[in-house]
């Protein structure tokens, strides 16, 4: 009984360590915007992965929860930023729905191989009778290895190819607020894809 308890603590510690490594890498190469709420976002995705949800469902779930993941100290500025972004898009002859479709499409296209790799591992471990507590750190290990600047630049590049210069220019201010844009080529190039 005490050995089982020790095993549970070790698994939780491993999961926590793997998640911490992912979060550190995410903050280093993608964004620090969510602050301490990044853990909640990771938990949300991890639970969806363990449920074997399709990527579209996971993305929709994350988008639905997005505003709740914004730290309360940034909530009003986030609402203002979205409002400004929407106004800019409208002046550019576009709208938020098109912008989100572009981002969602780029995300799905570039994330699909990593998503498949994680899902294949989850399914294989489930087949071998592993518990969620054993599976979760392995998922974070794969996600951490797959989260690269090349992947993020690829998502940005696809967004460029699917956007007009005016639409892309509207996105730059919000991106500079929420992303580590200095690490990436953000110069508009519609043929970069």
PDB file of N, CA and C in Angstrom, residues 44-66 104 108:
ATOM      1  N   UNK A  44      -5.845  21.535 -19.739  1.00  0.00           N
ATOM      2  CA  UNK A  44      -7.015  21.436 -20.608  1.00  0.00           C
ATOM      3  C   UNK A  44      -6.697  20.584 -21.841  1.00  0.00           C
ATOM      4  N   UNK A  45      -5.566  20.879 -22.475  1.00  0.00           N
ATOM      5  CA  UNK A  45      -5.150  20.127 -23.663  1.00  0.00           C
ATOM      6  C   UNK A  45      -4.812  18.687 -23.287  1.00  0.00           C
ATOM      7  N   UNK A  46      -4.114  18.487 -22.179  1.00  0.00           N
ATOM      8  CA  UNK A  46      -3.732  17.133 -21.757  1.00  0.00           C
ATOM      9  C   UNK A  46      -4.958  16.258 -21.518  1.00  0.00           C
ATOM     10  N   UNK A  47      -5.972  16.808 -20.876  1.00  0.00           N
ATOM     11  CA  UNK A  47      -7.212  16.052 -20.630  1.00  0.00           C
ATOM     12  C   UNK A  47      -7.871  15.686 -21.961  1.00  0.00           C
ATOM     13  N   UNK A  48      -7.899  16.637 -22.903  1.00  0.00           N
ATOM     14  CA  UNK A  48      -8.486  16.364 -24.221  1.00  0.00           C
ATOM     15  C   UNK A  48      -7.691  15.302 -24.981  1.00  0.00           C
ATOM     16  N   UNK A  49      -6.374  15.340 -24.848  1.00  0.00           N
ATOM     17  CA  UNK A  49      -5.518  14.328 -25.494  1.00  0.00           C
ATOM     18  C   UNK A  49      -5.829  12.952 -24.911  1.00  0.00           C
ATOM     19  N   UNK A  50      -5.929  12.878 -23.597  1.00  0.00           N
ATOM     20  CA  UNK A  50      -6.224  11.597 -22.950  1.00  0.00           C
ATOM     21  C   UNK A  50      -7.615  11.078 -23.316  1.00  0.00           C
ATOM     22  N   UNK A  51      -8.521  11.982 -23.691  1.00  0.00           N
ATOM     23  CA  UNK A  51      -9.856  11.583 -24.168  1.00  0.00           C
ATOM     24  C   UNK A  51      -9.814  11.199 -25.642  1.00  0.00           C
ATOM     25  N   UNK A  52      -8.631  11.339 -26.267  1.00  0.00           N
ATOM     26  CA  UNK A  52      -8.425  11.046 -27.688  1.00  0.00           C
ATOM     27  C   UNK A  52      -9.317  11.903 -28.592  1.00  0.00           C
ATOM     28  N   UNK A  53      -9.533  13.152 -28.194  1.00  0.00           N
ATOM     29  CA  UNK A  53     -10.359  14.049 -29.004  1.00  0.00           C
ATOM     30  C   UNK A  53      -9.654  14.394 -30.313  1.00  0.00           C
ATOM     31  N   UNK A  54     -10.415  14.530 -31.390  1.00  0.00           N
ATOM     32  CA  UNK A  54      -9.820  14.994 -32.650  1.00  0.00           C
ATOM     33  C   UNK A  54      -9.246  16.405 -32.469  1.00  0.00           C
ATOM     34  N   UNK A  55      -8.246  16.736 -33.269  1.00  0.00           N
ATOM     35  CA  UNK A  55      -7.589  18.031 -33.136  1.00  0.00           C
ATOM     36  C   UNK A  55      -8.584  19.189 -33.243  1.00  0.00           C
ATOM     37  N   UNK A  56      -9.534  19.101 -34.151  1.00  0.00           N
ATOM     38  CA  UNK A  56     -10.516  20.181 -34.326  1.00  0.00           C
ATOM     39  C   UNK A  56     -11.303  20.413 -33.036  1.00  0.00           C
ATOM     40  N   UNK A  57     -11.676  19.346 -32.354  1.00  0.00           N
ATOM     41  CA  UNK A  57     -12.420  19.469 -31.092  1.00  0.00           C
ATOM     42  C   UNK A  57     -11.551  20.088 -29.999  1.00  0.00           C
ATOM     43  N   UNK A  58     -10.279  19.673 -29.962  1.00  0.00           N
ATOM     44  CA  UNK A  58      -9.356  20.223 -28.965  1.00  0.00           C
ATOM     45  C   UNK A  58      -9.154  21.715 -29.195  1.00  0.00           C
ATOM     46  N   UNK A  59      -8.959  22.098 -30.454  1.00  0.00           N
ATOM     47  CA  UNK A  59      -8.756  23.506 -30.791  1.00  0.00           C
ATOM     48  C   UNK A  59      -9.996  24.319 -30.437  1.00  0.00           C
ATOM     49  N   UNK A  60     -11.174  23.785 -30.774  1.00  0.00           N
ATOM     50  CA  UNK A  60     -12.435  24.474 -30.458  1.00  0.00           C
ATOM     51  C   UNK A  60     -12.591  24.635 -28.945  1.00  0.00           C
ATOM     52  N   UNK A  61     -12.242  23.594 -28.196  1.00  0.00           N
ATOM     53  CA  UNK A  61     -12.332  23.643 -26.737  1.00  0.00           C
ATOM     54  C   UNK A  61     -11.392  24.715 -26.175  1.00  0.00           C
ATOM     55  N   UNK A  62     -10.170  24.739 -26.684  1.00  0.00           N
ATOM     56  CA  UNK A  62      -9.187  25.723 -26.226  1.00  0.00           C
ATOM     57  C   UNK A  62      -9.648  27.143 -26.561  1.00  0.00           C
ATOM     58  N   UNK A  63     -10.188  27.340 -27.771  1.00  0.00           N
ATOM     59  CA  UNK A  63     -10.677  28.667 -28.167  1.00  0.00           C
ATOM     60  C   UNK A  63     -11.845  29.105 -27.279  1.00  0.00           C
ATOM     61  N   UNK A  64     -12.719  28.149 -26.952  1.00  0.00           N
ATOM     62  CA  UNK A  64     -13.874  28.447 -26.100  1.00  0.00           C
ATOM     63  C   UNK A  64     -13.419  28.906 -24.712  1.00  0.00           C
ATOM     64  N   UNK A  65     -12.343  28.316 -24.237  1.00  0.00           N
ATOM     65  CA  UNK A  65     -11.825  28.621 -22.900  1.00  0.00           C
ATOM     66  C   UNK A  65     -10.800  29.760 -22.902  1.00  0.00           C
ATOM     67  N   UNK A  66     -10.408  30.226 -24.085  1.00  0.00           N
ATOM     68  CA  UNK A  66      -9.286  31.169 -24.214  1.00  0.00           C
ATOM     69  C   UNK A  66      -9.416  32.399 -23.331  1.00  0.00           C
ATOM     70  N   UNK A 104      -6.632  28.966 -37.466  1.00  0.00           N
ATOM     71  CA  UNK A 104      -7.005  27.578 -37.185  1.00  0.00           C
ATOM     72  C   UNK A 104      -6.503  26.620 -38.247  1.00  0.00           C
ATOM     73  N   UNK A 108      -3.729  23.748 -37.616  1.00  0.00           N
ATOM     74  CA  UNK A 108      -4.049  22.344 -37.905  1.00  0.00           C
ATOM     75  C   UNK A 108      -3.043  21.742 -38.883  1.00  0.00           C
TER      76      UNK A 108
END
